[in-house]
């Protein structure tokens, strides 16, 4: 198939035509639509074609696109200047709001991306414990910092490079990858190396190998083992924060990690992320302590304004709505698979959902790898033809927003039935 003129232009000056690998449609075929605008549950591309959107800017758009209250807040902040590199009242108010919603975050540091949040949280954990080893889980993706590109999910998994060139072996020699959802393996790791482990970092609901919920007891084991051995538990809630419950996955599953990383929804579509947690740990951070981390645009006033308006816009009713619509979509997809006699599994936590082309439920990266990515690609192309903008990878969760109502869900199920060949 020949490339569109815009794709050709893009590929001449942008690597792969994109600024983040998973946006390229290599795993599903064709060129990605170039998005010109978005509103509510829909995005419109440069050809004027409108799609129902399940990418949601990869998570932030929980209120839907171009939410009027968020736009107004950003416009108002815009009139006061773009960036001061100095403390602002807005940052204080936002930090108060975050600590109120996520009580384990007694103190917060704002940064500009999820990668920055996880990378900095790990440095802090190493500084606090004086230990070198970081434990992550296979298929977990925590941004693209060197020490975390080990058996990574998201684009790294989509393109078959779960480890990256350019990362010297010495840098990852202190990163240990354990199987997701395997409390027994983690217990054994702590039994042999507990005294060296600074932190365990986990996506409490995995979203970067597709949506994989935690098995009962898995997250509890992480928190408890860390406590027992003097390591820190880090919940990477960049995806799940404010999405699966007002206080994120830690509220949904009733847990209190030592540190938490936030991003995506936190900025409501603007570059914004945060890490935070136990006061005694956070106080090790400069200027109070010896662990250094800084950022010119951290706590940027426009991002803070979008963040505050977004958090204020999410209510109890938003979560009820997301749950109801999520349930309806899940049921419709399951029925479509059954009617089409296609083997597949639908996994969902609240408004995060994945249709895996596998025979059995997915609980780990080992399982996820067995998914039929060719079938997924075909399904994706089918959805696209029917006006549905679904994440272009088997290993990315799809997201619903407050603007996805019964009409959007019904249209999506109809499209999925056509894509799967259901009668
Ligand atoms: N980290 C995102 C997927 N989990 C991808 C971000 C992007 O491509 O915009």
Short mmCIF file of C-alpha atoms and ligand atoms in Angstrom, two decimals:
data_model
loop_
_atom_site.label_atom_id
_atom_site.label_comp_id
_atom_site.label_asym_id
_atom_site.label_seq_id
_atom_site.Cartn_x
_atom_site.Cartn_y
_atom_site.Cartn_z
CA UNK A 1 0.00 0.00 0.00
CA UNK A 2 1.42 3.41 -0.88
CA UNK A 3 2.05 5.93 1.84
CA UNK A 4 -0.04 9.05 2.21
CA UNK A 5 1.74 12.34 1.32
CA UNK A 6 1.68 13.45 4.96
CA UNK A 7 3.22 10.14 6.09
CA UNK A 8 6.00 10.56 3.51
CA UNK A 9 6.69 14.09 4.75
CA UNK A 10 6.65 12.85 8.36
CA UNK A 11 9.07 10.00 7.68
CA UNK A 12 11.58 12.37 6.07
CA UNK A 13 11.96 14.44 9.23
CA UNK A 14 10.62 12.41 12.16
CA UNK A 15 12.00 8.99 13.00
CA UNK A 16 9.41 6.51 11.75
CA UNK A 17 7.15 9.51 11.23
CA UNK A 18 6.37 9.72 14.95
CA UNK A 19 7.62 11.08 18.25
CA UNK A 20 6.88 7.93 20.25
CA UNK A 21 7.25 4.48 18.66
CA UNK A 22 3.93 2.91 19.52
CA UNK A 23 2.11 5.66 17.59
CA UNK A 24 3.50 4.23 14.36
CA UNK A 25 1.17 1.64 12.87
CA UNK A 26 3.89 -0.91 12.12
CA UNK A 27 2.33 -3.58 14.30
CA UNK A 28 -1.07 -3.27 12.62
CA UNK A 29 -0.25 -2.07 9.11
CA UNK A 30 -1.04 1.12 7.20
CA UNK A 31 -0.23 4.69 8.15
CA UNK A 32 -1.49 6.22 11.37
CA UNK A 33 -4.17 8.88 11.06
CA UNK A 34 -2.70 12.34 11.70
CA UNK A 35 -5.02 13.88 14.26
CA UNK A 36 -6.11 17.45 13.64
CA UNK A 37 -8.55 17.89 16.49
CA UNK A 38 -10.45 16.07 19.17
CA UNK A 39 -13.62 16.66 21.13
CA UNK A 40 -15.37 14.51 23.71
CA UNK A 41 -15.03 10.83 22.76
CA UNK A 42 -13.95 11.56 19.19
CA UNK A 43 -10.80 12.45 17.24
CA UNK A 44 -10.74 13.85 13.70
CA UNK A 45 -7.84 13.31 11.33
CA UNK A 46 -6.33 15.51 8.63
CA UNK A 47 -8.60 13.88 6.01
CA UNK A 48 -11.62 14.97 8.01
CA UNK A 49 -12.48 11.43 9.12
CA UNK A 50 -13.84 11.18 12.66
CA UNK A 51 -13.29 8.18 14.92
CA UNK A 52 -14.56 7.10 18.32
CA UNK A 53 -11.38 7.23 20.35
CA UNK A 54 -10.11 4.56 22.75
CA UNK A 55 -6.53 5.82 22.91
CA UNK A 56 -7.48 8.91 24.92
CA UNK A 57 -4.00 10.37 24.42
CA UNK A 58 -2.79 7.06 25.96
CA UNK A 59 -4.70 7.73 29.16
CA UNK A 60 -4.96 11.41 30.10
CA UNK A 61 -8.32 12.16 28.42
CA UNK A 62 -10.55 10.70 31.13
CA UNK A 63 -12.98 13.63 30.87
CA UNK A 64 -13.00 13.41 27.08
CA UNK A 65 -11.09 15.68 24.72
CA UNK A 66 -11.21 19.49 24.84
CA UNK A 67 -13.24 19.45 28.05
CA UNK A 68 -14.51 23.05 28.35
CA UNK A 69 -13.58 23.52 32.04
CA UNK A 70 -10.05 22.29 31.40
CA UNK A 71 -9.65 24.52 28.35
CA UNK A 72 -10.96 27.54 30.30
CA UNK A 73 -8.52 26.89 33.15
CA UNK A 74 -5.60 26.70 30.71
CA UNK A 75 -6.74 29.87 28.90
CA UNK A 76 -6.97 31.72 32.19
CA UNK A 77 -3.48 30.55 33.21
CA UNK A 78 -2.13 31.43 29.75
CA UNK A 79 -2.92 35.09 30.34
CA UNK A 80 -0.67 35.10 33.40
CA UNK A 81 2.45 33.77 31.66
CA UNK A 82 3.85 30.48 30.48
CA UNK A 83 6.57 29.53 32.93
CA UNK A 84 8.33 31.25 35.82
CA UNK A 85 10.82 28.70 37.14
CA UNK A 86 9.66 29.74 40.60
CA UNK A 87 7.16 28.43 43.14
CA UNK A 88 3.49 29.19 42.51
CA UNK A 89 0.36 28.98 44.66
CA UNK A 90 -1.18 26.65 42.05
CA UNK A 91 1.50 24.01 42.70
CA UNK A 92 0.73 24.09 46.41
CA UNK A 93 -2.99 23.73 45.81
CA UNK A 94 -2.43 20.88 43.36
CA UNK A 95 -0.09 19.06 45.77
CA UNK A 96 -2.73 19.45 48.50
CA UNK A 97 -5.34 17.98 46.17
CA UNK A 98 -3.10 15.04 45.18
CA UNK A 99 -2.20 14.20 48.79
CA UNK A 100 -5.90 14.38 49.72
CA UNK A 101 -6.89 11.95 46.95
CA UNK A 102 -3.90 9.64 47.36
CA UNK A 103 -3.19 9.62 51.12
CA UNK A 104 -0.03 7.47 50.86
CA UNK A 105 1.52 10.46 49.05
CA UNK A 106 2.33 12.55 52.11
CA UNK A 107 4.64 14.75 50.06
CA UNK A 108 4.85 15.26 46.30
CA UNK A 109 7.39 16.37 43.69
CA UNK A 110 5.99 17.44 40.31
CA UNK A 111 7.90 16.56 37.13
CA UNK A 112 7.00 16.66 33.45
CA UNK A 113 6.62 13.02 32.32
CA UNK A 114 5.97 9.56 33.66
CA UNK A 115 9.50 8.53 32.68
CA UNK A 116 10.89 11.30 34.86
CA UNK A 117 8.65 10.29 37.76
CA UNK A 118 9.67 6.62 37.80
CA UNK A 119 13.35 7.34 37.14
CA UNK A 120 13.44 9.84 40.00
CA UNK A 121 11.47 7.63 42.39
CA UNK A 122 14.03 4.87 41.85
CA UNK A 123 16.95 7.21 42.49
CA UNK A 124 15.22 8.31 45.68
CA UNK A 125 14.62 4.71 46.74
CA UNK A 126 18.28 3.87 46.19
CA UNK A 127 19.35 7.00 48.04
CA UNK A 128 17.04 6.30 50.96
CA UNK A 129 17.93 2.61 51.37
CA UNK A 130 21.57 2.81 50.31
CA UNK A 131 20.96 -0.33 48.24
CA UNK A 132 21.45 -0.90 44.51
CA UNK A 133 18.90 -3.46 43.27
CA UNK A 134 15.61 -2.58 41.60
CA UNK A 135 12.99 -5.23 40.98
CA UNK A 136 10.53 -4.79 38.12
CA UNK A 137 8.18 -7.22 36.45
CA UNK A 138 8.37 -8.68 32.96
CA UNK A 139 6.01 -6.87 30.62
CA UNK A 140 5.91 -3.86 32.95
CA UNK A 141 6.78 -0.56 31.33
CA UNK A 142 7.85 2.38 33.46
CA UNK A 143 9.11 4.82 30.86
CA UNK A 144 12.32 4.73 28.90
CA UNK A 145 15.05 5.41 31.45
CA UNK A 146 18.04 3.10 31.05
CA UNK A 147 17.66 0.93 34.11
CA UNK A 148 14.00 0.19 33.39
CA UNK A 149 14.33 -1.02 29.80
CA UNK A 150 14.57 -4.64 30.86
CA UNK A 151 11.82 -6.99 29.66
CA UNK A 152 9.76 -3.86 29.10
CA UNK A 153 6.19 -3.72 27.79
CA UNK A 154 4.47 -1.03 25.68
CA UNK A 155 6.27 -0.06 22.43
CA UNK A 156 9.31 -2.11 23.48
CA UNK A 157 7.11 -5.22 23.54
CA UNK A 158 5.10 -4.21 20.46
CA UNK A 159 8.23 -4.02 18.32
CA UNK A 160 9.95 -7.01 19.88
CA UNK A 161 12.72 -5.11 21.67
CA UNK A 162 11.94 -5.61 25.35
CA UNK A 163 15.56 -4.62 26.05
CA UNK A 164 17.16 -1.66 24.29
CA UNK A 165 20.46 -1.24 22.49
CA UNK A 166 22.40 1.67 23.92
CA UNK A 167 21.92 0.53 27.50
CA UNK A 168 25.25 -0.84 28.77
CA UNK A 169 25.04 -4.11 30.69
CA UNK A 170 26.64 -2.39 33.74
CA UNK A 171 23.66 -0.05 33.95
CA UNK A 172 21.07 -2.81 34.12
CA UNK A 173 23.08 -5.21 36.23
CA UNK A 174 21.17 -4.01 39.28
CA UNK A 175 17.76 -4.39 37.63
CA UNK A 176 16.07 -7.71 38.27
CA UNK A 177 13.00 -8.72 36.29
CA UNK A 178 10.51 -11.03 38.01
CA UNK A 179 7.33 -12.63 36.64
CA UNK A 180 4.20 -10.47 37.06
CA UNK A 181 1.55 -11.86 39.40
CA UNK A 182 3.96 -14.39 40.91
CA UNK A 183 4.18 -13.70 44.65
CA UNK A 184 6.09 -16.95 45.18
CA UNK A 185 8.90 -15.95 42.84
CA UNK A 186 9.12 -12.55 44.52
CA UNK A 187 9.31 -14.17 47.95
CA UNK A 188 12.18 -16.38 46.75
CA UNK A 189 13.97 -13.34 45.33
CA UNK A 190 13.70 -11.51 48.63
CA UNK A 191 14.84 -14.61 50.51
CA UNK A 192 18.08 -14.68 48.49
CA UNK A 193 18.71 -10.97 47.78
CA UNK A 194 16.47 -9.05 50.20
CA UNK A 195 19.33 -7.09 51.76
CA UNK A 196 20.33 -5.66 48.34
CA UNK A 197 16.87 -4.66 47.12
CA UNK A 198 16.16 -0.93 47.20
CA UNK A 199 12.72 -1.06 45.62
CA UNK A 200 10.09 -3.07 43.80
CA UNK A 201 8.32 -1.09 41.10
CA UNK A 202 5.01 -2.34 39.73
CA UNK A 203 2.09 -1.30 37.57
CA UNK A 204 -0.63 -2.32 40.06
CA UNK A 205 -2.87 -3.05 37.08
CA UNK A 206 -0.58 -3.75 34.16
CA UNK A 207 -1.54 -1.70 31.13
CA UNK A 208 1.60 -1.88 29.04
CA UNK A 209 1.24 -5.56 28.11
CA UNK A 210 -2.47 -5.01 27.58
CA UNK A 211 -4.75 -4.84 30.60
CA UNK A 212 -3.66 -7.45 33.15
CA UNK A 213 -5.26 -7.20 36.60
CA UNK A 214 -3.31 -8.16 39.71
CA UNK A 215 -4.04 -11.64 41.05
CA UNK A 216 -5.35 -11.68 44.63
CA UNK A 217 -2.42 -11.37 47.05
CA UNK A 218 0.19 -10.23 44.49
CA UNK A 219 0.24 -6.52 45.35
CA UNK A 220 -0.13 -7.32 49.05
CA UNK A 221 2.98 -9.53 48.81
CA UNK A 222 4.97 -6.68 47.24
CA UNK A 223 4.05 -4.22 49.98
CA UNK A 224 4.62 -6.74 52.78
CA UNK A 225 7.91 -8.15 51.46
CA UNK A 226 9.29 -4.64 50.99
CA UNK A 227 8.27 -3.75 54.53
CA UNK A 228 9.83 -6.92 55.96
CA UNK A 229 13.13 -6.41 54.16
CA UNK A 230 13.53 -2.63 54.42
CA UNK A 231 12.95 -2.04 50.70
CA UNK A 232 10.46 0.44 49.23
CA UNK A 233 7.34 -0.49 47.29
CA UNK A 234 6.72 1.81 44.33
CA UNK A 235 3.33 1.76 42.61
CA UNK A 236 3.66 3.13 39.10
CA UNK A 237 0.17 4.59 38.80
CA UNK A 238 0.94 6.67 35.73
CA UNK A 239 -1.88 4.79 33.97
CA UNK A 240 -4.09 3.74 36.89
CA UNK A 241 -3.84 6.95 38.95
CA UNK A 242 -7.28 8.67 39.12
CA UNK A 243 -8.51 6.13 36.53
CA UNK A 244 -9.39 2.89 38.31
CA UNK A 245 -10.58 4.74 41.46
CA UNK A 246 -10.32 8.32 42.79
CA UNK A 247 -7.16 7.31 44.67
CA UNK A 248 -5.91 4.95 41.94
CA UNK A 249 -5.24 1.22 42.14
CA UNK A 250 -3.98 1.56 45.71
CA UNK A 251 -7.44 2.70 46.75
CA UNK A 252 -9.17 0.03 44.65
CA UNK A 253 -7.11 -2.75 46.23
CA UNK A 254 -6.78 -1.16 49.70
CA UNK A 255 -2.98 -0.83 49.83
CA UNK A 256 -0.46 1.81 50.89
CA UNK A 257 2.81 1.73 48.90
CA UNK A 258 5.86 3.67 50.09
CA UNK A 259 6.09 5.69 46.87
CA UNK A 260 3.70 6.37 43.99
CA UNK A 261 4.28 7.70 40.48
CA UNK A 262 1.56 9.62 38.67
CA UNK A 263 1.26 11.07 35.17
CA UNK A 264 -1.23 11.02 32.28
CA UNK A 265 -4.59 11.97 33.90
CA UNK A 266 -2.75 14.11 36.44
CA UNK A 267 -1.92 16.61 33.70
CA UNK A 268 -5.27 16.33 31.93
CA UNK A 269 -3.44 16.34 28.58
CA UNK A 270 -0.58 18.68 29.48
CA UNK A 271 2.96 17.46 30.25
CA UNK A 272 2.78 16.75 33.96
CA UNK A 273 3.69 13.91 36.29
CA UNK A 274 4.57 13.43 39.93
CA UNK A 275 6.13 11.13 42.44
CA UNK A 276 5.54 11.15 46.12
CA UNK A 277 4.99 9.07 49.21
CA UNK A 278 6.25 8.64 52.75
CA UNK A 279 7.36 11.93 54.27
CA UNK A 280 10.59 10.45 55.69
CA UNK A 281 11.50 9.14 52.23
CA UNK A 282 10.56 12.33 50.35
CA UNK A 283 12.63 14.39 52.79
CA UNK A 284 15.76 12.74 51.39
CA UNK A 285 15.16 14.75 48.22
CA UNK A 286 17.03 18.00 47.49
CA UNK A 287 16.80 20.70 48.83
CA UNK A 288 16.04 18.85 52.12
CA UNK A 289 18.23 15.83 51.49
CA UNK A 290 21.11 14.44 49.44
CA UNK A 291 19.18 12.91 46.51
CA UNK A 292 19.21 15.33 43.57
CA UNK A 293 16.47 15.88 41.01
CA UNK A 294 15.33 19.07 39.29
CA UNK A 295 13.41 20.41 36.27
CA UNK A 296 12.99 23.81 34.60
CA UNK A 297 9.39 23.13 33.60
CA UNK A 298 8.40 21.09 36.68
CA UNK A 299 5.10 22.39 38.05
CA UNK A 300 4.57 24.44 34.89
CA UNK A 301 1.61 26.81 35.48
CA UNK A 302 -0.36 25.70 32.41
CA UNK A 303 0.04 22.05 33.35
CA UNK A 304 -0.95 22.81 36.93
CA UNK A 305 -4.08 24.62 35.74
CA UNK A 306 -5.08 21.70 33.47
CA UNK A 307 -4.34 19.24 36.28
CA UNK A 308 -6.46 21.06 38.84
CA UNK A 309 -9.42 21.47 36.46
CA UNK A 310 -9.19 17.81 35.45
CA UNK A 311 -9.10 16.50 39.00
CA UNK A 312 -12.01 18.76 39.99
CA UNK A 313 -13.97 17.53 36.97
CA UNK A 314 -13.73 13.85 37.97
CA UNK A 315 -16.53 12.95 40.36
CA UNK A 316 -17.99 9.85 41.97
CA UNK A 317 -20.48 9.78 39.08
CA UNK A 318 -17.61 9.74 36.59
CA UNK A 319 -16.39 6.42 38.03
CA UNK A 320 -19.90 4.97 38.07
CA UNK A 321 -20.33 5.96 34.44
CA UNK A 322 -16.94 4.52 33.42
CA UNK A 323 -17.75 1.25 35.18
CA UNK A 324 -21.18 0.93 33.54
CA UNK A 325 -19.91 1.73 30.06
CA UNK A 326 -16.83 -0.46 30.57
CA UNK A 327 -19.05 -3.37 31.56
CA UNK A 328 -21.27 -2.87 28.51
CA UNK A 329 -18.27 -2.78 26.17
CA UNK A 330 -16.75 -5.87 27.76
CA UNK A 331 -20.03 -7.81 27.47
CA UNK A 332 -20.47 -6.73 23.84
CA UNK A 333 -16.93 -7.77 22.89
CA UNK A 334 -17.26 -11.14 24.62
CA UNK A 335 -20.53 -11.78 22.78
CA UNK A 336 -18.97 -10.69 19.47
CA UNK A 337 -16.09 -13.15 19.94
CA UNK A 338 -18.52 -15.93 20.79
CA UNK A 339 -20.78 -15.22 17.81
CA UNK A 340 -17.82 -14.95 15.44
CA UNK A 341 -16.33 -18.16 16.89
CA UNK A 342 -13.02 -16.36 17.34
CA UNK A 343 -10.85 -17.30 20.29
CA UNK A 344 -10.19 -14.30 22.49
CA UNK A 345 -10.31 -13.01 26.03
CA UNK A 346 -11.50 -9.60 27.20
CA UNK A 347 -9.77 -8.21 30.31
CA UNK A 348 -10.91 -5.05 32.02
CA UNK A 349 -10.41 -3.05 35.17
CA UNK A 350 -12.84 -0.12 35.25
CA UNK A 351 -12.21 1.92 32.12
CA UNK A 352 -9.03 0.04 31.03
CA UNK A 353 -9.78 -2.79 28.61
CA UNK A 354 -7.97 -5.19 26.24
CA UNK A 355 -9.20 -7.85 23.86
CA UNK A 356 -6.43 -10.45 23.73
CA UNK A 357 -6.42 -12.94 20.88
CA UNK A 358 -5.58 -15.87 23.13
CA UNK A 359 -7.35 -18.92 24.47
CA UNK A 360 -6.85 -18.26 28.15
CA UNK A 361 -6.88 -15.41 30.62
CA UNK A 362 -3.63 -13.45 30.70
CA UNK A 363 -1.90 -13.07 34.02
CA UNK A 364 1.71 -12.46 32.98
CA UNK A 365 3.98 -11.39 30.14
CA UNK A 366 4.62 -15.08 29.37
CA UNK A 367 0.87 -15.44 28.71
CA UNK A 368 0.54 -12.13 26.84
CA UNK A 369 3.33 -13.09 24.44
CA UNK A 370 1.19 -16.00 23.23
CA UNK A 371 -1.44 -13.61 21.84
CA UNK A 372 -1.99 -13.80 18.09
CA UNK A 373 -0.73 -10.39 17.00
CA UNK A 374 -1.68 -11.05 13.37
CA UNK A 375 -5.29 -11.51 14.38
CA UNK A 376 -5.06 -8.39 16.49
CA UNK A 377 -3.72 -6.44 13.51
CA UNK A 378 -6.61 -7.64 11.37
CA UNK A 379 -9.09 -6.71 14.10
CA UNK A 380 -7.49 -3.29 14.43
CA UNK A 381 -7.76 -2.63 10.70
CA UNK A 382 -11.39 -3.75 10.79
CA UNK A 383 -12.18 -1.39 13.65
CA UNK A 384 -10.44 1.46 11.92
CA UNK A 385 -12.45 0.92 8.75
CA UNK A 386 -15.59 1.20 10.91
CA UNK A 387 -14.48 4.48 12.52
CA UNK A 388 -12.98 3.20 15.76
CA UNK A 389 -9.58 4.48 16.89
CA UNK A 390 -8.19 1.62 19.02
CA UNK A 391 -4.59 1.46 20.37
CA UNK A 392 -2.42 0.07 17.54
CA UNK A 393 -0.84 -2.67 19.64
CA UNK A 394 -2.02 -5.88 21.28
CA UNK A 395 0.06 -4.81 24.26
CA UNK A 396 -1.61 -1.49 25.11
CA UNK A 397 -4.79 -1.01 27.11
CA UNK A 398 -7.69 0.88 25.56
CA UNK A 399 -9.29 3.65 27.63
CA UNK A 400 -12.86 4.89 27.99
CA UNK A 401 -13.69 8.46 28.93
CA UNK A 402 -16.59 10.20 30.60
CA UNK A 403 -17.82 11.05 27.09
CA UNK A 404 -18.18 7.42 26.02
CA UNK A 405 -21.91 6.86 26.44
CA UNK A 406 -24.31 4.14 25.27
CA UNK A 407 -24.28 5.42 21.67
CA UNK A 408 -20.47 5.21 21.41
CA UNK A 409 -20.37 1.79 23.08
CA UNK A 410 -23.08 0.41 20.81
CA UNK A 411 -21.31 1.73 17.71
CA UNK A 412 -18.05 0.17 18.92
CA UNK A 413 -19.64 -3.22 19.52
CA UNK A 414 -21.25 -3.14 16.08
CA UNK A 415 -17.87 -2.26 14.56
CA UNK A 416 -16.15 -5.04 16.53
CA UNK A 417 -18.74 -7.57 15.34
CA UNK A 418 -18.05 -6.58 11.74
CA UNK A 419 -14.27 -6.65 12.31
CA UNK A 420 -14.48 -10.12 13.88
CA UNK A 421 -16.93 -11.43 11.27
CA UNK A 422 -19.78 -12.06 13.71
CA UNK A 423 -23.12 -12.73 11.95
N1 LIG B 1 3.65 5.28 26.99
C1 LIG B 1 2.55 5.21 26.10
C2 LIG B 1 2.04 3.83 25.96
N2 LIG B 1 1.85 3.10 27.10
C3 LIG B 1 2.86 5.72 24.72
C4 LIG B 1 2.83 7.17 24.66
C5 LIG B 1 2.70 7.74 23.26
O1 LIG B 1 3.10 7.13 22.31
O2 LIG B 1 2.16 8.84 23.16
#
